[in-house]
mmCIF file of C-alpha atoms and ligand atoms in Angstrom:
data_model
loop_
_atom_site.group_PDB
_atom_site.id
_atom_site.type_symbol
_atom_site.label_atom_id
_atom_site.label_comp_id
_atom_site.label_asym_id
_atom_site.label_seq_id
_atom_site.Cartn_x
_atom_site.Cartn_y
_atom_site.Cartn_z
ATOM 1 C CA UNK A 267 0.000 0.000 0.000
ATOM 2 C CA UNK A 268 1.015 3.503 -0.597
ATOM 3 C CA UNK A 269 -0.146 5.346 2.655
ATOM 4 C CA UNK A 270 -0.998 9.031 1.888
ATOM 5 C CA UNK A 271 -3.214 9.213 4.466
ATOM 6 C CA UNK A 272 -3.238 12.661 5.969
ATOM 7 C CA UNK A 273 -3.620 12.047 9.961
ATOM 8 C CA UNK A 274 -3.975 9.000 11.059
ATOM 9 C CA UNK A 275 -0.656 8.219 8.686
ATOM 10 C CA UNK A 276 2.104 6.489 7.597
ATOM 11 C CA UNK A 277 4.476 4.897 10.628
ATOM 12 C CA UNK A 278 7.988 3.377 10.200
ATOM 13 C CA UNK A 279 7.557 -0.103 9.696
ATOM 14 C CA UNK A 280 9.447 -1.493 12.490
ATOM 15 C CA UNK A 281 7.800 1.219 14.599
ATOM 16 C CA UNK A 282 4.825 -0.736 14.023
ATOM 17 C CA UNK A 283 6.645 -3.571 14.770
ATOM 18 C CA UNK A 284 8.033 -3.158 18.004
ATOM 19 C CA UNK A 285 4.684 -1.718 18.869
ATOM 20 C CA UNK A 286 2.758 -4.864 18.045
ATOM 21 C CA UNK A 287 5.749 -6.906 19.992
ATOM 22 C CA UNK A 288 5.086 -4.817 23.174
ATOM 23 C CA UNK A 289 1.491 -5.534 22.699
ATOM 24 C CA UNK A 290 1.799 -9.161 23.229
ATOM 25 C CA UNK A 291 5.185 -8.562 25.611
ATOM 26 C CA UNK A 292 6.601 -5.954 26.744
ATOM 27 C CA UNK A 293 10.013 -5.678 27.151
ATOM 28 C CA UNK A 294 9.970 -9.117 28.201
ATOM 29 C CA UNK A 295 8.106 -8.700 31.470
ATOM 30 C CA UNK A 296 5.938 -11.489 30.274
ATOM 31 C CA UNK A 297 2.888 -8.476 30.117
ATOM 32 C CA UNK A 298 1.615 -6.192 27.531
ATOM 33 C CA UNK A 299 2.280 -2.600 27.469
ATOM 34 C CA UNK A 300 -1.615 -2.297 27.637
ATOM 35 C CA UNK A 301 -1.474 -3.662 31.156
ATOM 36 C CA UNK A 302 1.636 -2.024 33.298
ATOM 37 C CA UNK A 303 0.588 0.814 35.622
ATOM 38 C CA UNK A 304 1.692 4.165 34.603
ATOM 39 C CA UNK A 305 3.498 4.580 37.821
ATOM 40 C CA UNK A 306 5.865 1.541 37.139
ATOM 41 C CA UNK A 307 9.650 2.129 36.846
ATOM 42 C CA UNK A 308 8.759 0.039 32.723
ATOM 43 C CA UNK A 309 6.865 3.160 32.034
ATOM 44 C CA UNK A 310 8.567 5.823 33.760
ATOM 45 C CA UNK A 311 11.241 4.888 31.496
ATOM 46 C CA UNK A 312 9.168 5.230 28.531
ATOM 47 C CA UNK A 313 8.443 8.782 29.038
ATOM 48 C CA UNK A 314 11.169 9.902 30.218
ATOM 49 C CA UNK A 315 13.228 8.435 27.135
ATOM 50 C CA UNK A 316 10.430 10.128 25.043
ATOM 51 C CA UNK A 317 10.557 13.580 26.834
ATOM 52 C CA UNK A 318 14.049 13.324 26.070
ATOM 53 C CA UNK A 319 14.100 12.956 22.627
ATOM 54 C CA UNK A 320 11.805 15.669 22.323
ATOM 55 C CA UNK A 321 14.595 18.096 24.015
ATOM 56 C CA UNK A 322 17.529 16.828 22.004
ATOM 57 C CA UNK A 323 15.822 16.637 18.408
ATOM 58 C CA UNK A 324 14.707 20.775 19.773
ATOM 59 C CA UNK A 325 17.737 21.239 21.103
ATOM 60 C CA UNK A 326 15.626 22.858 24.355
ATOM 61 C CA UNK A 327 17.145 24.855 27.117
ATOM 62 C CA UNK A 328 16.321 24.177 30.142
ATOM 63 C CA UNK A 329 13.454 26.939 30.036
ATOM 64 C CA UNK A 330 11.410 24.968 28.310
ATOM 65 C CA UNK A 331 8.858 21.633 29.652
ATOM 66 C CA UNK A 332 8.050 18.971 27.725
ATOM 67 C CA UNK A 333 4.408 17.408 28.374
ATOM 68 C CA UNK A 334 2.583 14.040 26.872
ATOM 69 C CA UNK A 335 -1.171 15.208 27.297
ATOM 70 C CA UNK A 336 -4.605 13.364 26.455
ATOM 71 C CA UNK A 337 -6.861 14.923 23.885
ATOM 72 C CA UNK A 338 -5.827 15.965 19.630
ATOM 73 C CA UNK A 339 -4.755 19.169 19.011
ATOM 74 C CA UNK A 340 -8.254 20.332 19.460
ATOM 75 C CA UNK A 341 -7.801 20.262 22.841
ATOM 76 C CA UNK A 342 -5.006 23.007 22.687
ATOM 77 C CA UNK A 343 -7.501 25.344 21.297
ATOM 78 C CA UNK A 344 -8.933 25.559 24.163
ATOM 79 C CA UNK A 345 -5.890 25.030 27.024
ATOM 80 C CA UNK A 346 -3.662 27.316 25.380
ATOM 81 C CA UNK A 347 -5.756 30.498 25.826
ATOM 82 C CA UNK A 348 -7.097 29.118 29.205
ATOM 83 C CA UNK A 349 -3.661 28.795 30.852
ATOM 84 C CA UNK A 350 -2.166 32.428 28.935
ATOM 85 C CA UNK A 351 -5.341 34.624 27.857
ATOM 86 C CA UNK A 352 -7.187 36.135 31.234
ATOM 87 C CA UNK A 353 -10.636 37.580 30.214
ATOM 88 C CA UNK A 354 -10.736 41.070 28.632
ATOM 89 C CA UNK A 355 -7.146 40.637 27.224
ATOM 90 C CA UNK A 356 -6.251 40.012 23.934
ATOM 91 C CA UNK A 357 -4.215 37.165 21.728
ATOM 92 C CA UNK A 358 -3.555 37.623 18.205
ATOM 93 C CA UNK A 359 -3.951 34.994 15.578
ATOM 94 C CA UNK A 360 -2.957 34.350 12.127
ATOM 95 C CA UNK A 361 -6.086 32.779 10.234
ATOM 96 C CA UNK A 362 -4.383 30.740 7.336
ATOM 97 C CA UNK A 363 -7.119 27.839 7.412
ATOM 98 C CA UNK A 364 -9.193 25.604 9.146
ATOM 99 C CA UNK A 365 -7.207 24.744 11.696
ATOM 100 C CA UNK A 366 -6.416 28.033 12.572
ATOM 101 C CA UNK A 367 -9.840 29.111 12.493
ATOM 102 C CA UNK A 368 -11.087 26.219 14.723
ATOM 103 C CA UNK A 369 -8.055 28.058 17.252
ATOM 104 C CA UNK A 370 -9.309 31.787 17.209
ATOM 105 C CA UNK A 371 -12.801 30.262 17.706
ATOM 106 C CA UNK A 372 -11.853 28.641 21.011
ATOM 107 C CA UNK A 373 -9.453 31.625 22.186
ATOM 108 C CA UNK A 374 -12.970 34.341 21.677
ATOM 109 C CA UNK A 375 -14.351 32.121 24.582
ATOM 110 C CA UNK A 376 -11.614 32.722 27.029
ATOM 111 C CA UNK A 377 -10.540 36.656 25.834
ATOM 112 C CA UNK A 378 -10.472 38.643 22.615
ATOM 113 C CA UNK A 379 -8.772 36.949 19.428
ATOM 114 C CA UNK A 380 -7.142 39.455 17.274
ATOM 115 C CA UNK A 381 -6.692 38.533 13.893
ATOM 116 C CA UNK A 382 -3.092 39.316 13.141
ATOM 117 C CA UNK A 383 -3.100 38.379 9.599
ATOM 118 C CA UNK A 384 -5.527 36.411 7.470
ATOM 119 C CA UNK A 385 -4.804 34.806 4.096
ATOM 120 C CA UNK A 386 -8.916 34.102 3.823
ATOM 121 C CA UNK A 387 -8.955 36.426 0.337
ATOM 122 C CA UNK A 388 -7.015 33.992 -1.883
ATOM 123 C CA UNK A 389 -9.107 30.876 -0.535
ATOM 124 C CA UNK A 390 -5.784 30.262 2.208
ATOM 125 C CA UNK A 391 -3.677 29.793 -0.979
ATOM 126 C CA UNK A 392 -0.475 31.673 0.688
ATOM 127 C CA UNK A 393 1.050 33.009 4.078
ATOM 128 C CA UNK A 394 1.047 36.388 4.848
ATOM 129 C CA UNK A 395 3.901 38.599 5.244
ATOM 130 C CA UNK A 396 4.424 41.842 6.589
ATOM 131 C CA UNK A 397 1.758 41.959 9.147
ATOM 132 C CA UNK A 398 2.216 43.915 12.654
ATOM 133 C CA UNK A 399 1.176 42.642 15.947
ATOM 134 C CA UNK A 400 -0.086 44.983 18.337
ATOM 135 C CA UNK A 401 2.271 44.517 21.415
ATOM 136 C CA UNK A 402 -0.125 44.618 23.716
ATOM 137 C CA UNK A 403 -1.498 41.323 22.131
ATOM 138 C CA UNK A 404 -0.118 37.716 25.446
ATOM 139 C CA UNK A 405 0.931 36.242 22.482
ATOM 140 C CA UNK A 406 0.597 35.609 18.566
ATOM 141 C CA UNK A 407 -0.788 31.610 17.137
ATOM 142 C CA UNK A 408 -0.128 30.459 14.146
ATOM 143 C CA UNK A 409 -0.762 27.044 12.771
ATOM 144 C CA UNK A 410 3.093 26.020 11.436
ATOM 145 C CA UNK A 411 1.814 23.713 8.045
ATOM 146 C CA UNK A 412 -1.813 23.663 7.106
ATOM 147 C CA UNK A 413 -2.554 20.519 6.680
ATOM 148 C CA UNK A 414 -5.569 21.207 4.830
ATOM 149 C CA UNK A 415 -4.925 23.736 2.651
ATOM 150 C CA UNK A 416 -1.134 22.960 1.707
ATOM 151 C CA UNK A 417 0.731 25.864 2.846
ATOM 152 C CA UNK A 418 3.585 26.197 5.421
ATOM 153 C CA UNK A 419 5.376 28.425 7.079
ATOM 154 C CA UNK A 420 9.020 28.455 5.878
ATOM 155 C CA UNK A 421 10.228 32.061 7.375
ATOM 156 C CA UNK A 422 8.737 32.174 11.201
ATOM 157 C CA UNK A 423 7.444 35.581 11.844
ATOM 158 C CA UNK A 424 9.606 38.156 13.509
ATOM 159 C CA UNK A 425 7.075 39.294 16.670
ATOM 160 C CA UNK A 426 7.780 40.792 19.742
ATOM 161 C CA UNK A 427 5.310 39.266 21.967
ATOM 162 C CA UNK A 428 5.573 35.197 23.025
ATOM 163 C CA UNK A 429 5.005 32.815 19.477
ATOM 164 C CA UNK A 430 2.658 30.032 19.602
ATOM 165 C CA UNK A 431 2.979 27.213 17.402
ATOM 166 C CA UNK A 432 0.116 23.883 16.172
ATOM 167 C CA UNK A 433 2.882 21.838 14.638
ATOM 168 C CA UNK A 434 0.645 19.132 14.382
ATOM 169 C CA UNK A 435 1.353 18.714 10.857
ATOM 170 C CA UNK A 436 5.295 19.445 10.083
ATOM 171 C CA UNK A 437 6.844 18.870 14.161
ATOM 172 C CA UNK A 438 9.834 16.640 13.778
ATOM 173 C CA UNK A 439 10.014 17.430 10.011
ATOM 174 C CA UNK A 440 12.671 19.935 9.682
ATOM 175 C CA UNK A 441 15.217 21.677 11.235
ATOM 176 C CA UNK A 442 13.335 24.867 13.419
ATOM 177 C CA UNK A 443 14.752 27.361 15.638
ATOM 178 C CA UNK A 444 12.381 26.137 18.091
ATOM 179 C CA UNK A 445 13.412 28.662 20.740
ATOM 180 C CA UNK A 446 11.844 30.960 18.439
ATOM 181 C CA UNK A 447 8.289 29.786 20.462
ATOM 182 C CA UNK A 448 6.972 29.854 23.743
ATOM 183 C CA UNK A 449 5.008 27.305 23.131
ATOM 184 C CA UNK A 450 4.588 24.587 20.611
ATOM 185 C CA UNK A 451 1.793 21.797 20.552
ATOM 186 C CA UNK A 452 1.329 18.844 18.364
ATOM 187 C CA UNK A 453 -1.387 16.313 17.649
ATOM 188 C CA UNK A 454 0.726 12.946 17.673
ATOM 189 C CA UNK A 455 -0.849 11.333 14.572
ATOM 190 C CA UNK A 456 0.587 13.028 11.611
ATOM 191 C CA UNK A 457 4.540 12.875 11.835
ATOM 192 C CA UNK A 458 5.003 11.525 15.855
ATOM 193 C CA UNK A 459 2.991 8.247 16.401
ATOM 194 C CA UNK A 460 -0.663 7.352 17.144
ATOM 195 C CA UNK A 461 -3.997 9.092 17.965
ATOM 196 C CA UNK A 462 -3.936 9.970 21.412
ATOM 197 C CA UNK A 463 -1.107 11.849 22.806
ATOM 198 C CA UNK A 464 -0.678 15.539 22.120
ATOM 199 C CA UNK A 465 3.014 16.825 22.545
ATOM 200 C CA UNK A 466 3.417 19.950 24.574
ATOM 201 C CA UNK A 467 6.403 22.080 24.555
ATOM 202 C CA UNK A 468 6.650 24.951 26.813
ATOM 203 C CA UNK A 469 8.239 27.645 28.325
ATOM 204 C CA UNK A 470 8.168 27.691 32.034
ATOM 205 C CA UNK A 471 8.430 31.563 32.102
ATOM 206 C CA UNK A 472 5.190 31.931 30.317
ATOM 207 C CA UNK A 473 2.833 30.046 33.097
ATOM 208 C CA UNK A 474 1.115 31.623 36.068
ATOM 209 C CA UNK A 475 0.582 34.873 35.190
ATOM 210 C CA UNK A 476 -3.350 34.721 34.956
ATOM 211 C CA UNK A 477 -5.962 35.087 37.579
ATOM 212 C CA UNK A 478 -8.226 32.437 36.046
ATOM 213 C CA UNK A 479 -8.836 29.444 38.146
ATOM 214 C CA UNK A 480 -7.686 26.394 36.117
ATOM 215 C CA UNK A 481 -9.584 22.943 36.499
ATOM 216 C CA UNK A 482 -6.410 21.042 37.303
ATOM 217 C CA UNK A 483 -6.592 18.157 34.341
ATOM 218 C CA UNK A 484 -6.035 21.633 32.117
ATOM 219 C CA UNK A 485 -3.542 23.377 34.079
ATOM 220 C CA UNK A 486 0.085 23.511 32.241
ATOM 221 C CA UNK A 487 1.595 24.405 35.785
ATOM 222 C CA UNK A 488 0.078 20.996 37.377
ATOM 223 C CA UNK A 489 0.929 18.783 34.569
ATOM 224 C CA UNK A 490 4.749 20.185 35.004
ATOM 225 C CA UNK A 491 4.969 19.473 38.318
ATOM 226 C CA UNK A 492 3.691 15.699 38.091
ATOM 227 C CA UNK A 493 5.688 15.480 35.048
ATOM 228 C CA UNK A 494 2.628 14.520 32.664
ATOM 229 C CA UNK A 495 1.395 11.704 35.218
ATOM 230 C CA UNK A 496 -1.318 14.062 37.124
ATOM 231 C CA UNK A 497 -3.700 11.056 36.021
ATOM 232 C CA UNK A 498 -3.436 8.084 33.678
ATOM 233 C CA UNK A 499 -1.755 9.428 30.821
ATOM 234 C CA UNK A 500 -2.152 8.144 27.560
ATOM 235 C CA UNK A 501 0.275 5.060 28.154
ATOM 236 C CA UNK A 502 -0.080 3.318 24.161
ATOM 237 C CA UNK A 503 0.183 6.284 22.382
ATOM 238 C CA UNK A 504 3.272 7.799 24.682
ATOM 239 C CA UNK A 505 5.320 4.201 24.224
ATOM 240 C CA UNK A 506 4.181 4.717 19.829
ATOM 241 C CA UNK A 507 5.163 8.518 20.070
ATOM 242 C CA UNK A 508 8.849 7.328 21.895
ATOM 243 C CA UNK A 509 9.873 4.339 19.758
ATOM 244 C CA UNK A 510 8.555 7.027 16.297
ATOM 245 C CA UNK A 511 11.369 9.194 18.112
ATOM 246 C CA UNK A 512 13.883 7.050 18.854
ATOM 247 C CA UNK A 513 13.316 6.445 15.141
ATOM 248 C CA UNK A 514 13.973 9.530 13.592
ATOM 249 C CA UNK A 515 17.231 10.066 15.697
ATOM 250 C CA UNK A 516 18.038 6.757 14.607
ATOM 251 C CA UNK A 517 17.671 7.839 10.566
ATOM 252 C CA UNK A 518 19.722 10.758 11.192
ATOM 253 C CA UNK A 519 17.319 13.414 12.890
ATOM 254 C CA UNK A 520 15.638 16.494 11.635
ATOM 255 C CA UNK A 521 18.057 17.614 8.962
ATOM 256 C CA UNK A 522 17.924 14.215 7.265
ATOM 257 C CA UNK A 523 14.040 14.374 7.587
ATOM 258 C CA UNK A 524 14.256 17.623 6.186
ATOM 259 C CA UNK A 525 16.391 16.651 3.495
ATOM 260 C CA UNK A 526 13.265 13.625 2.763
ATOM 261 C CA UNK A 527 11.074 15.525 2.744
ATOM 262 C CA UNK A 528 12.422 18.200 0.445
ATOM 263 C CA UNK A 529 13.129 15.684 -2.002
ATOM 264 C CA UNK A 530 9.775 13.884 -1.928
ATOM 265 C CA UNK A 531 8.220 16.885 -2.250
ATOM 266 C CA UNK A 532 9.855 19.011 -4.733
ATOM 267 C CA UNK A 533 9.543 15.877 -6.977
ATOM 268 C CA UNK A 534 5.409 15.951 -6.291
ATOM 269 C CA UNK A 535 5.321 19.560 -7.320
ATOM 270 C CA UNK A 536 7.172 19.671 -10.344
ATOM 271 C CA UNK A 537 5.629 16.557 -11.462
ATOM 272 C CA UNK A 538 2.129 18.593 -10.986
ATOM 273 C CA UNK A 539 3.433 21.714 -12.461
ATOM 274 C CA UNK A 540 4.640 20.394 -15.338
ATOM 275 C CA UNK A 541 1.106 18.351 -16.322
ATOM 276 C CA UNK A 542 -1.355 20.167 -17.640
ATOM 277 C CA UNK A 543 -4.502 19.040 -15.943
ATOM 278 C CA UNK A 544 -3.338 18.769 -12.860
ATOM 279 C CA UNK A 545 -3.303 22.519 -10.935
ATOM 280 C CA UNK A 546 -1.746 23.561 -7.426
ATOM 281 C CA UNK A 547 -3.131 26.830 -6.568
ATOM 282 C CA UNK A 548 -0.621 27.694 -3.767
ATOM 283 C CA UNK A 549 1.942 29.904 -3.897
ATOM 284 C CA UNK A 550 4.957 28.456 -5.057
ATOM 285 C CA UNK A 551 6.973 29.973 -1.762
ATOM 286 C CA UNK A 552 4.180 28.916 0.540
ATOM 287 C CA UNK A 553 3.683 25.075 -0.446
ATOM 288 C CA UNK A 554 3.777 22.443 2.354
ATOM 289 C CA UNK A 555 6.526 19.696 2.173
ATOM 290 C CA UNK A 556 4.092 17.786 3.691
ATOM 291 C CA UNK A 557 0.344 17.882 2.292
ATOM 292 C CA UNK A 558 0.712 18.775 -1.633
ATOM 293 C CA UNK A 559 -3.113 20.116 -2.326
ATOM 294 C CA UNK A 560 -3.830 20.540 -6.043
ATOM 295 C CA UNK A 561 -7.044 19.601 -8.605
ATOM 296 C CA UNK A 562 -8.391 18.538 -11.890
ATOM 297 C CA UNK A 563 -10.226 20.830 -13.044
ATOM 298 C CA UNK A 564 -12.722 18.845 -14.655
ATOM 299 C CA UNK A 565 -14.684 16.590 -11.792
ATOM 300 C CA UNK A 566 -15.514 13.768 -13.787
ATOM 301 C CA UNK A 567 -12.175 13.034 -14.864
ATOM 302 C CA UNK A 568 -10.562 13.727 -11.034
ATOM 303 C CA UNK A 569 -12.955 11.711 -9.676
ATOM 304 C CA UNK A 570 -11.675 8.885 -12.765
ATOM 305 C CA UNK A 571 -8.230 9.796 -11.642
ATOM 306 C CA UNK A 572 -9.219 8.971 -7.639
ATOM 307 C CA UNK A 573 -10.400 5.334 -8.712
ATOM 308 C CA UNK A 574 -7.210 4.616 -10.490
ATOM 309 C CA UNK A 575 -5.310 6.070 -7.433
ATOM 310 C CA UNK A 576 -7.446 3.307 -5.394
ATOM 311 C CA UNK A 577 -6.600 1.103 -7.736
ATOM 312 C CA UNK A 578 -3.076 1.082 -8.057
ATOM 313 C CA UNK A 579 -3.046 0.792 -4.049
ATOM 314 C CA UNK A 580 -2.989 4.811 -2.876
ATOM 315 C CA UNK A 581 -5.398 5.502 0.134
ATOM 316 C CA UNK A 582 -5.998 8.993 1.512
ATOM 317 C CA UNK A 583 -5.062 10.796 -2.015
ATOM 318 C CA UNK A 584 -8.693 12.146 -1.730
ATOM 319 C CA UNK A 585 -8.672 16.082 -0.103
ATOM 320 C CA UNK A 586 -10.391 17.279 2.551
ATOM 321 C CA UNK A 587 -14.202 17.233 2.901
ATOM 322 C CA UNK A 588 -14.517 21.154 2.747
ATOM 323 C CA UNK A 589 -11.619 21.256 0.309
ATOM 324 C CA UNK A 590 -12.067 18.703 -2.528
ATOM 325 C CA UNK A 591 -9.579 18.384 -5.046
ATOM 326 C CA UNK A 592 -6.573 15.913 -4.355
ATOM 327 C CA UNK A 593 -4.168 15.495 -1.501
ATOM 328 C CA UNK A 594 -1.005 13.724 -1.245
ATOM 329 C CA UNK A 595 0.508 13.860 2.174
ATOM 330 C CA UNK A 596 4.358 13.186 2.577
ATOM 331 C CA UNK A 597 4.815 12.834 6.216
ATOM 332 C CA UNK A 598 8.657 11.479 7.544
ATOM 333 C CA UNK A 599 7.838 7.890 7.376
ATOM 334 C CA UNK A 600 6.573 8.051 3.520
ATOM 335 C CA UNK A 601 8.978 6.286 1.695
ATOM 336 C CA UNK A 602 10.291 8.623 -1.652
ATOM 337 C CA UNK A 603 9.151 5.339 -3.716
ATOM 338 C CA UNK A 604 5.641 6.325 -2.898
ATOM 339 C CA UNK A 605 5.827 9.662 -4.260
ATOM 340 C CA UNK A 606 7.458 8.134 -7.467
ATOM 341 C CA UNK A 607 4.244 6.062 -7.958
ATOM 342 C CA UNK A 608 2.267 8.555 -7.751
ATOM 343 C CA UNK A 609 3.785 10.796 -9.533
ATOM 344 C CA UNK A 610 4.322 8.165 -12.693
ATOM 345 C CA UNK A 611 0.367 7.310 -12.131
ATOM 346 C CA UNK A 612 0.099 10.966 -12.474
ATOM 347 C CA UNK A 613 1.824 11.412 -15.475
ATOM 348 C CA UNK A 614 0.215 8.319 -17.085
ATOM 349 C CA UNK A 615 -3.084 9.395 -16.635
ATOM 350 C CA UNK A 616 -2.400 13.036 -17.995
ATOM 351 C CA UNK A 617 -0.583 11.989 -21.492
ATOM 352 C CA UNK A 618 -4.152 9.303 -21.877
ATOM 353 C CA UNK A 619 -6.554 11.899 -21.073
ATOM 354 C CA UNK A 620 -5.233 15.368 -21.798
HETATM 355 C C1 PLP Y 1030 -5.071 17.377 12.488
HETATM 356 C C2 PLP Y 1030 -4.821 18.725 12.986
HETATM 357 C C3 PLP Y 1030 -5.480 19.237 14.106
HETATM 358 C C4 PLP Y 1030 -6.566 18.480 14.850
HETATM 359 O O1 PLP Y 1030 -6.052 17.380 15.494
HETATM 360 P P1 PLP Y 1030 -6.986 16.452 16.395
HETATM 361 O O2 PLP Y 1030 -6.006 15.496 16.950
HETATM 362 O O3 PLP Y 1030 -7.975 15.811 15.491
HETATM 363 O O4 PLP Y 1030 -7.616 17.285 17.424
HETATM 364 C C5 PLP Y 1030 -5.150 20.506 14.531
HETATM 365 N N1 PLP Y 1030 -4.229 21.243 13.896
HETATM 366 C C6 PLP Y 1030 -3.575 20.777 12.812
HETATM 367 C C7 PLP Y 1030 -2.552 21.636 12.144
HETATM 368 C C8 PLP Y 1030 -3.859 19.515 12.318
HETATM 369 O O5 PLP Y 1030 -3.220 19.054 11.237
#
């Protein structure tokens, strides 16, 4: 199969494997990792090899915490301005897409979201430059790749108030000044492991200054100080997210993922560019290096070119609900031979019905 799934996706295969071992026995304890306590020395390990990873592939100073909490990215919507926006302040946001959208949404119940910068005029087709930030705003959001709409942020933006990252869709994909942010969170099911498990990076310096009361399951400071085992944490998905880790140090870290990607995907686009029914609509400077969104223009004949994509084994080519058209996503585990299928399929189908 050629996985192009765009979250739920792709895993290395002997992540998988090693995952499906510890199912049946974990590190030979005789038990499955779906039955140790989360208070045992087996798991303490786990997360505590995975928080480390985490700081050495972001290089973190010590400034910065690194938390394994339950819920998707969804559930950051909603923390993030609940731990840093007090009511009657103001964040600022950059709307570049649904995801981003879904964010400002959830930040209007806590305080006021700003929006910084919007790229809603050109259907989310770009990123927008050149936008201030009032610095009054606790902090500026932006959603690092859109995962829907095929855009990325390659050139972070220069702001003077604390940055705010969803990297659910690029984290662990390239090499990022990540000291840049004050605070970076990350779905684990695109690039870091299973559903399950959201990654939270943070800087310690930017907690406790709000007069909110906090329930404690959503309070940053509480999850720091029982270093992310305030209650069962999400024990499966933690062990998946470590030994996905362990992985990409293994391969050679984020500038050989980075160099993968890059690859894969400059051999998508210039396959797409250079066919002419197939049509990207982003900004050449803006594209994602990991969720390529483009369309035929004529519906009948995408929705021919979907069944042969089925057909030749490629799931998730299909693009979002709202969205339509096609996309391919290239997340780290994606082998290049993948995008070299699809891009001959591609071709194929454009010289027999163009
Ligand atoms: C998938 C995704 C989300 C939502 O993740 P859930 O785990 O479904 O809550 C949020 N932001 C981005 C950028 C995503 O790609």
């Amino acid at each position: 199969m050629h996985n192009f799934n765009s979250g739920p996706s792709v895993l290395p295969q002997e992540v998988l494997q090693q995952a499906s071992e510890a199912v049946l026995n974990f590190n030979n304890t005789g038990l499955s990792i779906l039955e140790i306590g989360h208070r045992t020395n087996w798991f303490i390990d786990v997360i505590n090899e995975a928080r480390q990873h985490v700081k050495d592939l972001m290089q973190l100073s010590d400034g910065y915490e690194v938390l394994f909490l339950h819920g998707g990215a969804t559930t950051q919507f909603m923390q993030v301005p609940m731990n840093l926006l007090d009511t009657g302040e103001t964040a600022a946001y950059c709307d570049n897409g649904i995801w981003g959208s879904k964010a400002i949404k959830e930040a209007s119940l806590f305080g006021n979201a700003f929006v910084a910068a919007s790229s809603k005029d050109k259907n989310h087709t770009y990123i927008p430059k050149n936008f201030q930030v009032p610095s009054h705003t606790k902090y500026l959001h932006i959603t690092t790749n859109n995962t829907v709409e095929g855009t990325q942020w390659h050139q972070l933006p220069e702001v003077n108030v604390p940055l705010i990252g969803d990297m659910s869709s690029d984290i662990f994909s390239r090499q990022v000044d990540f000291s840049r942010f004050d605070l970076i969170y990350a779905g684990a099911q695109k690039n870091m492991g299973a559903a399950g498990v959201n990654l939270v990076v943070v800087k310690k310096s930017l907690l406790g200054k709000i007069k909110r009361p906090i329930p404690a399951i959503m309070d940053y400071q509480k999850h720091i100080e029982a270093h992310s085992l305030l209650n069962t944490p999400p024990v499966f998905a933690i062990y998946v997210a470590m030994l996905t880790l362990r992985w990409i140090k293994k391969e050679g870290g984020l500038a050989e993922m980075e160099k993968r990607s890059i690859e894969k995907s400059n051999l998508l686009y210039s396959t797409i560019d250079s066919l002419s029914l197939f049509k990207c609509h982003v900004a050449k400077e803006d594209r994602s290096h990991m969720n390529a969104v483009f369309f035929i223009e004529d519906e009948n004949l995408q929705n021919k070119f979907l069944e042969e994509c089925k057909a030749a084994n490629m799931v998730g080519v299909k693009g979002y609900r709202t969205v339509g058209g096609i996309r391919v996503s290239m997340y780290n585990a994606l082998a290049s031979e993948s995008v070299q299928a699809f891009c001959e399929l591609a071709t194929y189908f454009n010289q027999k019905n163009s």
